[in-house]
Structures are given as structure tokens and as C-alpha cells.
Amino acid sequence: LVSDEYYPALAKPHVSLIASGVEALTENAVLATDGRVAEVDIVIFCTGYKRGGREDGRPAVEITGPNDLPLLHALYKRPYSYRGVAVPGFPNYFTICGINGTVAYSSLFYSAELHADYILRCIQEMQARGLKSVEARADIAQAHSDALQEELQQMSWSTGQCTNFYLDQNGRNLSFYPGSLGRLRRELSRLGLEEFTLTR
């Protein structure tokens, strides 16, 4: 690792390196496979460069909503999201470059930065308002998804009866955002918490 900050960060008194896998996540802790428990305020889970997180494409960790429905099943049944960052039925769950969250013809990193900034502003607003949870409203997310799909049907990767990895088994493009980076930036600049269910 080429960095003069990484190893000193690991030596700080408030930092613990747990070199085992994650067994489970609870409301305020990470349970490690070696039996250790680490209390946390936030978890940033990075899957590396494998789509889905594992070699077989499945998620590296099963995320389950309050209704005990796994995220994987929810998205299989009804793949849509709110602005590519939030999924109805999963409060306080945010993702970067989720469904229809990236601009196809531009840097993935810029889309990721826009999403990260949006998520950070959501968390800051939650803290400022004393909110326990925020959850994307299903009706708003579905309307947003339907509008994007209508636009995407007019684009080259959705026409000509061609198959490609952008399209799901129903011919929907779940990978890309149909607009420009400027449009995505404008959309994500508005927080829009009125389009969420807020819990105090």
C-alpha cells in the first residue's frame, strides 16, 4: 500500500483492526466471525470491484429490511430506487450508484461523488432534525423509475432487440441514468426529504 497515512491511522487509540469477516450487523454493532463485537455509528461496506460483491455476483452481505424481506428479493421482484441512492422498504439504507444511478458516457467516479454528497447531506439533515429514520416513498420512487425507463427505451442500448448486460430479463435498463451529468447533479442538489417517510 502506497500511503504515508494508512498505517498511522491504524495505530490511533480509537481504531481497531478486525481482520476477520463480518457475521452480522445489528442496529449499533458489527458482529465479526471471530466472535468480536464492534460498536459502530455507521458502516461503510465496500465490495471492491466485483458486481454484487462476490465472485458469483450475489451480495457479499444480505441486507434485510424491517419486514424481514431481503434486499436482494425486493430488488428482484421490483427493481427500482429513488434517485439511485435509496430503496423503498429499507429505511436508512443508502447506496452509491444504485439502480439507474450512473451516467453511461461519463466517469463513474463523478456519479459516485454526487451520490456520496447527497447521502452525506441526508445524514446531516437527519441529525439536524433529530430524525431516527428516512425511507424513500414507494410511490415517488416508482414514478421516478417509470419516467427514467420511458426515457431509456429511446436510447441505443434499449432499441433494436439487442441483448446486452445493461438490460434485465424484462428489457429494462437498470444500469444507467438517461440524462447528462449536469442534469444528475441538478437533481441530486435538491435533497427532497418531502419524498421520504420521516420517523422521529
XYZ file of C-alpha atoms in Angstrom:
200
model
C 0.000 0.000 0.000
C 1.482 3.322 -1.062
C 0.383 5.769 1.620
C 2.021 7.551 4.500
C -1.323 7.947 6.313
C -2.821 4.446 6.280
C -0.666 2.691 8.875
C -0.541 5.654 11.309
C -4.358 5.746 11.157
C -4.481 2.097 12.268
C -2.302 2.948 15.275
C -4.697 5.578 16.655
C -6.239 4.722 20.042
C -9.823 4.826 18.746
C -9.107 2.492 15.799
C -9.336 -1.299 15.949
C -8.376 -3.594 13.112
C -10.634 -6.628 12.976
C -9.106 -8.932 10.396
C -11.957 -11.427 10.248
C -15.152 -11.500 8.240
C -18.497 -9.953 9.115
C -21.000 -12.398 10.598
C -23.869 -9.918 11.005
C -24.799 -6.287 11.516
C -27.078 -5.152 14.323
C -28.601 -1.762 14.994
C -25.380 -0.492 16.568
C -22.675 -3.128 16.138
C -20.755 -5.299 13.716
C -20.502 -8.952 14.776
C -17.281 -10.498 13.486
C -16.855 -14.158 12.533
C -14.206 -14.484 15.259
C -16.819 -13.550 17.894
C -15.732 -9.962 18.463
C -18.334 -7.198 18.625
C -17.524 -3.678 17.445
C -19.955 -0.917 18.373
C -20.461 1.471 15.464
C -22.401 4.573 14.493
C -22.145 3.981 10.753
C -20.995 1.176 8.460
C -19.484 1.802 5.055
C -19.435 -1.554 3.303
C -17.197 -1.758 0.242
C -17.390 -4.758 -2.057
C -14.390 -3.979 -4.221
C -14.777 -4.361 -7.948
C -16.970 -7.449 -8.045
C -20.511 -6.720 -9.198
C -22.713 -7.708 -6.286
C -19.707 -8.238 -4.030
C -18.926 -11.943 -4.539
C -17.487 -13.972 -7.387
C -20.941 -15.398 -8.190
C -22.473 -11.894 -8.387
C -24.525 -12.314 -5.216
C -24.262 -9.699 -2.490
C -21.375 -10.022 -0.061
C -23.783 -9.351 2.799
C -27.537 -9.981 2.999
C -29.369 -6.772 3.829
C -32.787 -7.340 5.357
C -35.462 -4.695 5.849
C -37.688 -4.254 8.899
C -40.260 -6.593 7.325
C -37.604 -9.371 7.116
C -37.557 -9.117 3.314
C -34.002 -9.443 1.970
C -32.961 -6.538 -0.261
C -31.960 -8.985 -2.987
C -35.512 -10.386 -3.122
C -37.099 -6.927 -3.014
C -35.000 -5.745 -5.937
C -35.569 -8.957 -7.883
C -39.331 -8.601 -7.539
C -39.430 -4.864 -8.199
C -36.089 -3.337 -9.199
C -36.333 0.408 -8.682
C -34.808 3.057 -6.487
C -35.135 6.688 -5.537
C -32.524 8.658 -7.490
C -30.201 5.647 -7.457
C -29.495 6.129 -3.723
C -32.437 4.804 -1.672
C -34.768 1.793 -1.873
C -38.340 1.867 -0.511
C -38.861 -0.581 2.344
C -35.298 -0.141 3.607
C -35.079 2.828 5.989
C -31.676 4.473 6.378
C -30.288 2.332 3.564
C -28.291 4.367 1.071
C -26.244 3.126 -1.844
C -23.881 4.780 -4.269
C -24.547 4.319 -7.988
C -27.573 2.111 -7.425
C -30.355 1.378 -9.905
C -30.280 3.949 -12.738
C -27.734 5.942 -10.777
C -24.817 6.357 -13.179
C -24.419 8.307 -16.394
C -23.352 5.852 -19.110
C -20.982 8.033 -21.064
C -19.061 9.651 -18.248
C -16.853 8.887 -15.288
C -18.390 6.526 -12.757
C -16.421 8.371 -10.098
C -18.240 11.645 -10.704
C -21.630 9.920 -10.361
C -20.358 8.248 -7.182
C -19.216 11.589 -5.771
C -22.629 13.142 -6.485
C -24.341 10.258 -4.681
C -21.918 10.370 -1.746
C -22.534 14.110 -1.352
C -26.311 13.577 -1.488
C -26.148 10.817 1.145
C -23.957 12.936 3.416
C -26.426 15.836 3.181
C -29.302 13.441 4.013
C -27.478 12.217 7.108
C -26.647 15.780 8.169
C -30.294 16.808 7.756
C -31.438 13.749 9.717
C -29.153 14.760 12.560
C -30.233 18.414 12.417
C -33.930 17.429 12.570
C -33.462 14.655 15.114
C -34.815 12.009 12.732
C -34.479 8.337 13.599
C -35.015 7.143 10.040
C -35.740 8.204 6.482
C -37.240 5.896 3.882
C -37.854 6.627 0.217
C -41.583 6.630 -0.541
C -42.554 3.793 -2.880
C -44.963 5.904 -4.958
C -42.353 8.595 -5.594
C -39.580 6.085 -6.344
C -41.837 4.161 -8.731
C -42.878 7.324 -10.596
C -39.210 8.354 -10.835
C -38.228 4.894 -12.099
C -41.076 4.782 -14.636
C -40.052 8.175 -16.050
C -36.426 7.070 -16.372
C -37.423 3.788 -18.045
C -39.546 5.683 -20.567
C -36.527 7.830 -21.469
C -34.179 4.858 -21.553
C -36.397 2.997 -24.027
C -35.487 5.649 -26.614
C -31.739 5.139 -26.212
C -29.449 2.933 -28.295
C -28.852 0.191 -25.743
C -32.602 -0.402 -25.401
C -33.523 -0.476 -29.099
C -33.018 -2.957 -31.921
C -33.935 -6.092 -29.957
C -30.302 -6.460 -28.910
C -29.343 -8.194 -25.714
C -26.656 -6.702 -23.538
C -25.626 -6.650 -19.905
C -27.336 -3.277 -19.366
C -30.792 -4.827 -19.673
C -32.531 -7.166 -17.257
C -34.627 -10.176 -18.288
C -37.608 -7.847 -18.883
C -35.704 -5.478 -21.160
C -35.353 -2.727 -18.549
C -32.103 -0.843 -18.298
C -31.315 -0.770 -14.579
C -27.717 0.346 -15.021
C -27.786 3.852 -16.391
C -29.279 7.257 -15.788
C -30.588 8.622 -19.113
C -29.618 12.263 -18.605
C -26.411 14.229 -18.524
C -24.070 14.650 -15.578
C -25.319 18.226 -15.272
C -28.900 17.024 -15.005
C -27.970 14.362 -12.437
C -26.079 16.999 -10.436
C -29.117 19.338 -10.508
C -31.480 16.538 -9.435
C -29.229 15.456 -6.576
C -28.636 19.049 -5.445
C -32.241 19.087 -4.175
C -32.496 16.966 -1.037
C -36.231 16.301 -1.386
C -36.875 14.834 2.073
C -40.569 15.522 1.495
C -40.366 12.497 -0.810
C -39.339 10.284 2.124
C -41.199 8.878 5.105
C -39.566 10.534 8.109
C -39.542 8.965 11.582
C -38.590 10.836 14.748
